[in-house]
Short mmCIF file of C-alpha atoms in Angstrom, two decimals:
data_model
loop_
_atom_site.label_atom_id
_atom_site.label_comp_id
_atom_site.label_asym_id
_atom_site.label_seq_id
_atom_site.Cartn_x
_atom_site.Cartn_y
_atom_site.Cartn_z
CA UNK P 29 -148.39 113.50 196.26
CA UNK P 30 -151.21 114.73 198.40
CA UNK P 31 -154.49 116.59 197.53
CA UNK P 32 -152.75 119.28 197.49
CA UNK P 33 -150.55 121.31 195.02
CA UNK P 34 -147.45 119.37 194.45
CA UNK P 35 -145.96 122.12 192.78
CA UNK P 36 -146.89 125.92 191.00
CA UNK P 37 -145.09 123.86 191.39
CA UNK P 38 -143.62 100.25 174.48
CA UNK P 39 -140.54 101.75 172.23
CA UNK P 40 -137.63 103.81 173.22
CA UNK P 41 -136.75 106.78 170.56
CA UNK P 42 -133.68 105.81 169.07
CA UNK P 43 -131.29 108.34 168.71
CA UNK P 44 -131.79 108.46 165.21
CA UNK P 45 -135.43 109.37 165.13
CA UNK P 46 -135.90 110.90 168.55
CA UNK P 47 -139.43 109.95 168.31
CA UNK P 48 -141.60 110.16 171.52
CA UNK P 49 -142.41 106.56 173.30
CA UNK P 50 -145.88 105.28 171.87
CA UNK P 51 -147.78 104.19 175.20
CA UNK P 52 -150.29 101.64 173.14
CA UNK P 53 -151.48 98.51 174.84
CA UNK P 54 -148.13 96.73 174.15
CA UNK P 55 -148.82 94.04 177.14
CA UNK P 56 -150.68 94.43 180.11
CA UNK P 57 -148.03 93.93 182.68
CA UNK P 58 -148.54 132.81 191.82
CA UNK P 59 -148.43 132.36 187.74
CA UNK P 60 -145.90 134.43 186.01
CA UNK P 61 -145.64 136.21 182.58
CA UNK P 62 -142.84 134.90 179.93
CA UNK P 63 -141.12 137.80 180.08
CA UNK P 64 -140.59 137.40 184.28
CA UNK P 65 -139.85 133.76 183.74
CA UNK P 66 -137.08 134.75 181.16
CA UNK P 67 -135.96 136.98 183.62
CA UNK P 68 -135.87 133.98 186.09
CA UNK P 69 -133.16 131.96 183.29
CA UNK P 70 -130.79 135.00 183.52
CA UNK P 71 -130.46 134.94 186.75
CA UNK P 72 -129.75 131.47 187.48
CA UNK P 73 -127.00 132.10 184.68
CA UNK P 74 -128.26 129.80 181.95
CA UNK P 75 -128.89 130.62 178.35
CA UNK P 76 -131.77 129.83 176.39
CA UNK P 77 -129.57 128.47 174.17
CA UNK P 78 -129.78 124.76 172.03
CA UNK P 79 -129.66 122.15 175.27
CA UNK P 80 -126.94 119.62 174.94
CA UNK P 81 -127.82 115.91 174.69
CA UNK P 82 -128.10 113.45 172.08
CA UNK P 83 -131.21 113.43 169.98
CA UNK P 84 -132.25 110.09 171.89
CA UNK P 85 -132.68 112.43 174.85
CA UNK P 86 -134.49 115.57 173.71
CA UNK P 87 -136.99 114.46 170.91
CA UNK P 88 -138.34 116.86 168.40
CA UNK P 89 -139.87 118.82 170.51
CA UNK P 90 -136.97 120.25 172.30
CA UNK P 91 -137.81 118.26 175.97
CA UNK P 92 -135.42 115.88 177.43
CA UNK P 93 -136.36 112.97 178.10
CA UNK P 94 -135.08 109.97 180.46
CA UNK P 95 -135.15 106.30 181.17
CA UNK P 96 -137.35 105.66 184.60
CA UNK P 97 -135.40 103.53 186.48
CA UNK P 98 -134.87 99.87 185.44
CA UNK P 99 -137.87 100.43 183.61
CA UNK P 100 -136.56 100.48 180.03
CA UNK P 101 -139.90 103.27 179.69
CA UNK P 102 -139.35 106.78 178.31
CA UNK P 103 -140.49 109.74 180.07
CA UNK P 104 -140.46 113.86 179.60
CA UNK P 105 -138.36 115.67 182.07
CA UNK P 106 -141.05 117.74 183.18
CA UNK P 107 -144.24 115.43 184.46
CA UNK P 108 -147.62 117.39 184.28
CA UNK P 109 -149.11 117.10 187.75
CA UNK P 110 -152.85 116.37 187.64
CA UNK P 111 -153.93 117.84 190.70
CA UNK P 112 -154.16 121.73 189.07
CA UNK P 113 -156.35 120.47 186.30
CA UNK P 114 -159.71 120.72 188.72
CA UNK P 115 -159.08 123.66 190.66
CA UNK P 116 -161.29 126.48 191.09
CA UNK P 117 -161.33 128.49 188.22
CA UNK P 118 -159.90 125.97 185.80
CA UNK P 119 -162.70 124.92 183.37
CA UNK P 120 -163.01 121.51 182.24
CA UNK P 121 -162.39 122.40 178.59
CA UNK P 122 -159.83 124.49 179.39
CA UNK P 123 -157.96 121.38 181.47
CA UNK P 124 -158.36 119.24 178.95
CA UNK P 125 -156.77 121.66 175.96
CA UNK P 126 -153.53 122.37 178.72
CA UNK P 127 -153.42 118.10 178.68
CA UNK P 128 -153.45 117.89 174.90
CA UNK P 129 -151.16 120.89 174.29
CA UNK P 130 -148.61 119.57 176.63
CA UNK P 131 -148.54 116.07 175.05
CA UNK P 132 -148.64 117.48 171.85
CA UNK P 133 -145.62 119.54 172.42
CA UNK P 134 -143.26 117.18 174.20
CA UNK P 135 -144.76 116.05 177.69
CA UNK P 136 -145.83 112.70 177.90
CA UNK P 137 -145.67 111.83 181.82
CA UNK P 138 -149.27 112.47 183.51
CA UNK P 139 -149.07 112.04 187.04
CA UNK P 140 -152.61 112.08 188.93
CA UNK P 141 -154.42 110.50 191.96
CA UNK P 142 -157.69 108.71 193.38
CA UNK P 143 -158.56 111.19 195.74
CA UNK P 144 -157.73 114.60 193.90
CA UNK P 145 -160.60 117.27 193.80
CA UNK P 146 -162.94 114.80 194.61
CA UNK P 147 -162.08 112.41 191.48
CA UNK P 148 -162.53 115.32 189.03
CA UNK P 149 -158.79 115.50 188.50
CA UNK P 150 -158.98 112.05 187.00
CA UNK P 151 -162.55 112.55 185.35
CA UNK P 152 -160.91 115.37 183.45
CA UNK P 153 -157.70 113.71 182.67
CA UNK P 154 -159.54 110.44 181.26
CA UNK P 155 -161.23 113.08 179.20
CA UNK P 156 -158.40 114.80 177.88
CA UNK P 157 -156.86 111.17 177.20
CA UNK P 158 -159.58 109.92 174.29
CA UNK P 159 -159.33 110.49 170.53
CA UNK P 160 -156.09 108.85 170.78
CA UNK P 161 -153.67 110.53 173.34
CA UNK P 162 -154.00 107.62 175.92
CA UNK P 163 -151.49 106.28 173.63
CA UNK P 164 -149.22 108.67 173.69
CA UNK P 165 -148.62 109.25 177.74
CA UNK P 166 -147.42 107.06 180.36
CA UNK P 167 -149.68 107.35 182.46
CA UNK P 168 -149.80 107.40 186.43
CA UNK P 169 -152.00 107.41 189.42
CA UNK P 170 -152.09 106.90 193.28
CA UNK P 171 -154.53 105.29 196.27
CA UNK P 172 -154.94 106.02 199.39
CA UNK P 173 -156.18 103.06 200.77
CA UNK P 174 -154.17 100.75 203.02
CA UNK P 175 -156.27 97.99 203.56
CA UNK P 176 -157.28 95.34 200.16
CA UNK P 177 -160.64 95.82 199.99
CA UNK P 178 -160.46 99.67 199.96
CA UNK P 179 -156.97 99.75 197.40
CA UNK P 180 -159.15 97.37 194.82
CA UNK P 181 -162.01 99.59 194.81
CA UNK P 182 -159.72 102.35 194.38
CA UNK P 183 -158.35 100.98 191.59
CA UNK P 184 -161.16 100.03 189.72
CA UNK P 185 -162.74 103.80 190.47
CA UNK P 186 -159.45 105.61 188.84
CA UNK P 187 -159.19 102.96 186.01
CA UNK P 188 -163.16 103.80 185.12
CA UNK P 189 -162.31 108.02 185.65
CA UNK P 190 -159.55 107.62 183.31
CA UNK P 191 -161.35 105.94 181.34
CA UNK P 192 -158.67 103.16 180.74
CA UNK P 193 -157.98 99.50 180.77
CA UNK P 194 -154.74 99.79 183.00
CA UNK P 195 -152.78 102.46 184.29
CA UNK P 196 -148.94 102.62 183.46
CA UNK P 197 -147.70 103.46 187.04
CA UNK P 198 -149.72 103.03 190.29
CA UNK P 199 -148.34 104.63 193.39
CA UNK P 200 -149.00 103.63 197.10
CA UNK P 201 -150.34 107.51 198.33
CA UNK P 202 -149.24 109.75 201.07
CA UNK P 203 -146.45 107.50 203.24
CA UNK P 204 -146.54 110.10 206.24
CA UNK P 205 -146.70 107.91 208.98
CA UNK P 206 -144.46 105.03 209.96
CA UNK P 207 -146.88 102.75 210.46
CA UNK P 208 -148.14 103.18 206.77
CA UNK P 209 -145.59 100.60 205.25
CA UNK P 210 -146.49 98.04 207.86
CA UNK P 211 -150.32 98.36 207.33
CA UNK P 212 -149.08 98.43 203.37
CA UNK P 213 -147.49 94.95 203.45
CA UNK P 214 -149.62 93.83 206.11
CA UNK P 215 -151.89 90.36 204.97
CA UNK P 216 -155.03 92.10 203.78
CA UNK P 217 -153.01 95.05 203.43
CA UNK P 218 -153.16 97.11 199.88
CA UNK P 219 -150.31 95.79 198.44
CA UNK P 220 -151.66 92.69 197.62
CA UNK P 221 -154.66 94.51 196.16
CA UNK P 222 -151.97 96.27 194.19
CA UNK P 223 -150.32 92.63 193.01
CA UNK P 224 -153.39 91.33 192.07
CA UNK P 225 -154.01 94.18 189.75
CA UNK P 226 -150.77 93.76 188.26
CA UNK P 227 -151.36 90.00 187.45
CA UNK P 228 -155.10 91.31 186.04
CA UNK P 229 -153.38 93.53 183.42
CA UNK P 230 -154.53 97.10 185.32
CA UNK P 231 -151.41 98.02 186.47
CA UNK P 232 -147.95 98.06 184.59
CA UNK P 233 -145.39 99.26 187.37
CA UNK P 234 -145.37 100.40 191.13
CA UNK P 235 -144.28 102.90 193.06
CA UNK P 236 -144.74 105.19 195.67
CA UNK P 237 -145.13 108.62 197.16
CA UNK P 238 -144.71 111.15 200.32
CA UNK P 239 -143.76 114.09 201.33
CA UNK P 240 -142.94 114.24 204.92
CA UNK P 241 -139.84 112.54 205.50
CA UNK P 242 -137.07 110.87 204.21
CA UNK P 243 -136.92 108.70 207.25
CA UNK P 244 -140.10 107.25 206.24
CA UNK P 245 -139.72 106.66 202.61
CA UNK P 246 -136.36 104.65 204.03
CA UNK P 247 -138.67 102.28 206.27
CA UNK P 248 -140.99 102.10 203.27
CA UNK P 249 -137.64 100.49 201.32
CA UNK P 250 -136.98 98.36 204.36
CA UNK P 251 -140.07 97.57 204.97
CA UNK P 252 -141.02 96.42 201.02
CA UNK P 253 -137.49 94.77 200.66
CA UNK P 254 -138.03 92.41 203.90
CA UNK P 255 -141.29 90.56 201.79
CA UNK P 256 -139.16 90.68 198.80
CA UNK P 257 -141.00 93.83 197.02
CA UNK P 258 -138.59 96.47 194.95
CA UNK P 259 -140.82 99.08 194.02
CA UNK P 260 -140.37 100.78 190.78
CA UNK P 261 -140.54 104.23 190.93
CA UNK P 262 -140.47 106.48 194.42
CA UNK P 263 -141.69 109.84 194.53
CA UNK P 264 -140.61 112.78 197.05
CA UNK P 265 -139.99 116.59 197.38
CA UNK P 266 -136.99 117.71 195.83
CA UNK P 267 -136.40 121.45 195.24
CA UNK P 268 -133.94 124.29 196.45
CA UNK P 269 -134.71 124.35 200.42
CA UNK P 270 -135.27 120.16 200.89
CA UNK P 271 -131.42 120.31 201.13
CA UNK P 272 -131.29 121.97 204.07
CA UNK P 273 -133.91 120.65 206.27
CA UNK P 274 -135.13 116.64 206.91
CA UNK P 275 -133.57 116.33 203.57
CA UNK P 276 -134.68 113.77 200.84
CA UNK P 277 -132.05 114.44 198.51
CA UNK P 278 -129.26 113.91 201.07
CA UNK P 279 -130.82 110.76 202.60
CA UNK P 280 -133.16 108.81 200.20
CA UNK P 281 -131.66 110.09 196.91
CA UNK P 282 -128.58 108.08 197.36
CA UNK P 283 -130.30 105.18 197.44
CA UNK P 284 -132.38 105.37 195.13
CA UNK P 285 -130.01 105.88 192.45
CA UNK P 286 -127.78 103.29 193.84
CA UNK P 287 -130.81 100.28 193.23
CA UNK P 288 -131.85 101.91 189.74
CA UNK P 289 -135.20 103.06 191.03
CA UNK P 290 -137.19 105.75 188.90
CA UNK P 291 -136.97 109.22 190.81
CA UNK P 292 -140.15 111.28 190.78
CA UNK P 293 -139.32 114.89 191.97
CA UNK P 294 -141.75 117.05 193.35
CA UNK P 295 -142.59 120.30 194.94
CA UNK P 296 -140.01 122.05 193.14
CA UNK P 297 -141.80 125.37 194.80
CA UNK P 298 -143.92 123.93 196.93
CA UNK P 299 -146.73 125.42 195.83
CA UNK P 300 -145.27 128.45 195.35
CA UNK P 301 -144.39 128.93 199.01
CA UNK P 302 -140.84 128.66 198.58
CA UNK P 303 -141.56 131.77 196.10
CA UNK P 304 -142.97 133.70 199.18
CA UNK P 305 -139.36 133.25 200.87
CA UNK P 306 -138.15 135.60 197.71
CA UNK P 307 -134.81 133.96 197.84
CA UNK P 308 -135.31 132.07 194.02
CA UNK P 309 -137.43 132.40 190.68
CA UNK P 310 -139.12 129.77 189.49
CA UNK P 311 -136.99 128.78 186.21
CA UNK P 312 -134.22 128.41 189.62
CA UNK P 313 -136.43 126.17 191.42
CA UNK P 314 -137.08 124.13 188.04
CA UNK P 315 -133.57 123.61 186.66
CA UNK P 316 -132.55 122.88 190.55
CA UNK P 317 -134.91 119.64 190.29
CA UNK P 318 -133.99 118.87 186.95
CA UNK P 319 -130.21 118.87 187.66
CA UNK P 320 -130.77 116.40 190.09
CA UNK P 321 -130.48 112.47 189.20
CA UNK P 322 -134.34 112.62 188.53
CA UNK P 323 -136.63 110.38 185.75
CA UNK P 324 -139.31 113.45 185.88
CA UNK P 325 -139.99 116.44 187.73
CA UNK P 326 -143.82 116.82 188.39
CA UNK P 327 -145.44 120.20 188.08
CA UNK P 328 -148.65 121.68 188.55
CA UNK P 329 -150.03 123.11 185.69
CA UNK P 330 -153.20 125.52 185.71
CA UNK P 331 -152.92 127.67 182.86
CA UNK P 332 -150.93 128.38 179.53
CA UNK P 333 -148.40 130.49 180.42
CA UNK P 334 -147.80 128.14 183.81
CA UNK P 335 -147.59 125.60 181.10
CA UNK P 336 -144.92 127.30 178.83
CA UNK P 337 -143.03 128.05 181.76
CA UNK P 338 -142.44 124.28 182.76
CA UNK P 339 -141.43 123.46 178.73
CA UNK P 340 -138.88 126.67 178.74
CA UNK P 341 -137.40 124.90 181.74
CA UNK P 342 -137.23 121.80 180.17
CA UNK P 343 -135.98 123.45 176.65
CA UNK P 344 -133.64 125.80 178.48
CA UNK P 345 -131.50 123.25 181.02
CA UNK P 346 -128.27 122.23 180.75
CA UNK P 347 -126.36 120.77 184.22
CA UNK P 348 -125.71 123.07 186.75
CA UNK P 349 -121.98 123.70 187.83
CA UNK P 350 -121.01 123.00 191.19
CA UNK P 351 -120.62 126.94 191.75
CA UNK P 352 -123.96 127.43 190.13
CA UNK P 353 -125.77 124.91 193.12
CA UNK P 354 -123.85 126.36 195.74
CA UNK P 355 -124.73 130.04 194.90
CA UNK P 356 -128.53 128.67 194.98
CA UNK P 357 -128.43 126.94 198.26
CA UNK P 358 -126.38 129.47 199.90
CA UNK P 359 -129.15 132.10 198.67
CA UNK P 360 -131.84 129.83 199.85
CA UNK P 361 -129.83 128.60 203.46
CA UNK P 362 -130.84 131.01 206.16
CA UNK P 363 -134.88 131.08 205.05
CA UNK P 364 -134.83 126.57 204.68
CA UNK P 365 -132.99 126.07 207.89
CA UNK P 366 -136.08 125.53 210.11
CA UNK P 367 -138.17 124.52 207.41
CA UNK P 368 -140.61 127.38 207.27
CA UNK P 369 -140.95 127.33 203.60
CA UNK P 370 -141.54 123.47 203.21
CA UNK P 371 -145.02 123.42 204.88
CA UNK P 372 -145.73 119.86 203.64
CA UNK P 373 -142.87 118.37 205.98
CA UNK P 374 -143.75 120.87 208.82
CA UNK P 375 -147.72 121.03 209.12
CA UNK P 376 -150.47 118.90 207.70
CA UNK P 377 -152.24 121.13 205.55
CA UNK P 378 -150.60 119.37 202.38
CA UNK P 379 -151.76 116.22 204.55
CA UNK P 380 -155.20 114.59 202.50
CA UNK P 381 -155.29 111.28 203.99
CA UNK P 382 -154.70 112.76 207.58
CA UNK P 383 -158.14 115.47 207.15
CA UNK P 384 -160.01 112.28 205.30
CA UNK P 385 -158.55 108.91 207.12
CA UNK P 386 -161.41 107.20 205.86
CA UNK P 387 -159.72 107.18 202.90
CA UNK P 388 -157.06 104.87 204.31
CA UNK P 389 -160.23 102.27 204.85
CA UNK P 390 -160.17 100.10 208.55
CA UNK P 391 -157.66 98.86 210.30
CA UNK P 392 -155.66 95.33 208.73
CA UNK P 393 -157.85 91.90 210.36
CA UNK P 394 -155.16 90.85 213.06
CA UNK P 395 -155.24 94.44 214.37
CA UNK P 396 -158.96 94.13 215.13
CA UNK P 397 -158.11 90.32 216.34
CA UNK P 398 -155.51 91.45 218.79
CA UNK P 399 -156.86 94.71 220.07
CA UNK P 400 -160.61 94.76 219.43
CA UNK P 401 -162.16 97.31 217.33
CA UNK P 402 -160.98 101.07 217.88
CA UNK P 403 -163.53 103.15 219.30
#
C-alpha cells in the first residue's frame, strides 16, 4: 500500500470459545449513511441475516476471522487500514477512539506504513495501541527503503512511532517497478536489513505489497524464491474491476493460494473511485473482496459510520454464488475494461515512493562500482 488511500476503501480461538487471538509478546520471532449502506446489502442480494461458519471462525463479535497463510496467526476479515487515521480533518483523539472501537468490537488486523502522512499514521496508531490493546492486534507495517542502511532506520523509526518492541508483520513497500525485487535482494539490499530484524526479535513475519501489476508481484516471487526467501504474506488490489484489467486475481491469486501464502486484499473501491463509475455500492465492492480466497481485506477507515460499514460487511457475508459474481462483473465490465477506474495501476498519483524516491535511499554498492554515481 502506498501513501495513498488503499481503500474508502499467540493462540488460535478454538471453536469452542471463539475467543479473539491474544497478540502478547509470546516470542519474538465518499462516506455513506447506514441506511444507504443497507441499501447497498439488498442489492447485492444478501441478507443481513446470522453468517454461516463455525464459531472458530466468527468470534463473539460477529466478524470472521481466518488463518493467514501458513502462519498458524488469526486475523479479522476486515483489516483497518492505517493510512485514513491522519488525514485532514481526522483528529488525533478521534483516530485513536475509531482504533479502539474497532478492536474492541471484532477487528484485530492493523495494517499501517513508514511513510504515511508523514509518520503521523503510525504516531497515532502507537497511541491508540497503549493501555493494553497492543496485545490484542496483530499488528503490521511497511518500508520503503531498498537499500540496508535506509530499511534499518526505517525500522527502528516505525518500531519507536508505534511505540513497540516488534512489529507482527513487516512488508517490503510499493513493488511498482521491476527492478524493485532485484535492488530488494540485492547484497546491501533491504532484505537483509529486514532478516536481521527478524533474528533481533523486531519483526515476526514478512511480506509484501503493490499495486501496479501482477506481473511484478510474480518477479517479486521469482525473484525472492531464487535466494531461497518465501515471503509470508503478499498484499495487492483486489476488488470488482481488477478482474478485468492487468488482473491480480486472475494471475497472482492462483499462486498464492497454491504455496499457502497469506492474501492481503486491498482497494476494494479504490478510494472510492470505482464508486464514481456508479456501476456498484460499497457493501458490493466489500463482500466481492471478501468472497475471494483472502486472510484480510484492508480498509480505510476515517470515521464511525465508515467504520460500521466495514463490520456490517464483515457481519453480513456469506459466499457469493457463481451467478451472484457474474452479475457483478458483468455490471462492472464495460467501465474496468481500460482501466479508468483503477487509477493506481494506470497513473502514479497512488505512487509515494515514485513523488519521494528518496525514500527508496541510494542505489545498492556494485551499482555505484559498475556505473559510477548517477548524476
Amino acid at each position: 500500500m502506498n501513501s495513498h488511500p488503499s481503500t474508502q476503501d499467540s493462540k488460535s480461538p478454538s471453536s469452542a470459545d471463539g475467543l479473539l487471538p491474544n497478540y502478547s509478546r509470546r516470542e519474538k520471532s465518499g462516506n455513506i449513511e447506514r441506511r444507504e449502506f443497507l441499501k447497498g446489502l439488498a442489492l447485492t442480494g444478501i441478507m443481513a441475516s446470522a453468517p454461516d461458519g463455525s464459531s472458530a471462525d466468527r468470534p463473539k463479535q460477529d466478524i470472521p476471522y481466518h488463518t493467514l497463510g501458513q502462519t498458524g496467526e488469526r486475523v479479522s476479515a476486515i483489516g483497518m487500514g492505517g493510512f485514513h487515521l491522519a488525514q485532514p480533518g481526522v483528529e488525533e483523539a478521534e483516530s485513536i477512539r475509531l482504533v479502539r472501537t474497532a478492536v474492541d468490537r471484532g477487528i484485530n488486523f492493523m495494517d499501517n506504513s513508514w511513510d504515511y502522512n508523514e509518520g503521523q499514521s503510525e504516531i497515532r496508531m502507537g497511541k491508540a495501541l497503549k493501555e493494553g490493546y497492543r496485545q490484542k492486534v496483530f499488528l503490521m507495517t511497511k518500508l520503503d527503503g531498498r537499500t540496508k542502511q535506509e530499511a534499518a532506520k526505517q525500522i527502528d523509526e516505525s518500531l519507536k512511532r508505534l511505540q513497540t518492541d516488534h512489529v507482527d508483520l513487516m512488508q517490503h513497500h510499493e513493488i511498482i517497478r521491476f527492478e524493485d525485487p532485484d535492488r530488494i535482494f540485492a547484497k546491501q539490499g533491504a532484505h537483509e536489513a529486514v532478516l536481521e530484524a527478524k533474528k533481533a526479535g523486531k519483526i515476526r513475519y514478512v511480506g509484501f505489497t503493490g499495486h501496479k501489476d501482477p506481473h511484478i508481484h510474480l518477479y517479486m516471487l521469482k525473484v525472492a524464491s531464487d535466494y531461497g526467501f518465501k515471503f509470508d504474506t503478499v498484499q495487492m488490489p483486489l476488488n470488482v474491476m481488477d478482474a478485468h484489467f492487468r488482473s491480480f486475481e486472475k494471475l497472482v491469486l492462483p499462486k498464492l493460494v497454491e504455496q499457502g501464502v497469506g492474501v492481503l486484499g486491498m482497494k476494494s473501491m479504490g478510494d472510492g473511485i470505482i464508486l464514481k463509475s456508479k456501476t456498484v455500492q460499497p457493501a458490493e465492492c466489500l463482500h466481492y473482496a471478501l468472497n475471494l480466497p483472502t486472510s484480510v481485506v484492508i480498509t480505510g477507515i476515517d470515521s464511525m459510520r465508515i467504520l460500521e460499514q466495514a463490520l456490517e460487511a464483515a457481519r453480513t457475508f456469506r459466499p457469493l454464488s457463481k451467478d451472484e459474481v457474474a452479475a457483478l462483473l458483468a455490471k462492472t465490465a464495460q467501465a474496468a475494461a481500460k482501466g479508468d477506474y483503477e487509477l493506481f495501476k494506470t497513473s502514479q498519483h497512488f505512487d509515494s515512493t515514485a513523488h519521494h524516491p528518496e525514500w527508496l535511499g541510494g542505489q545498492a554498492p556494485h551499482v555505484d562500482q559498475l556505473a559510477g554515481p548517477s548524476s
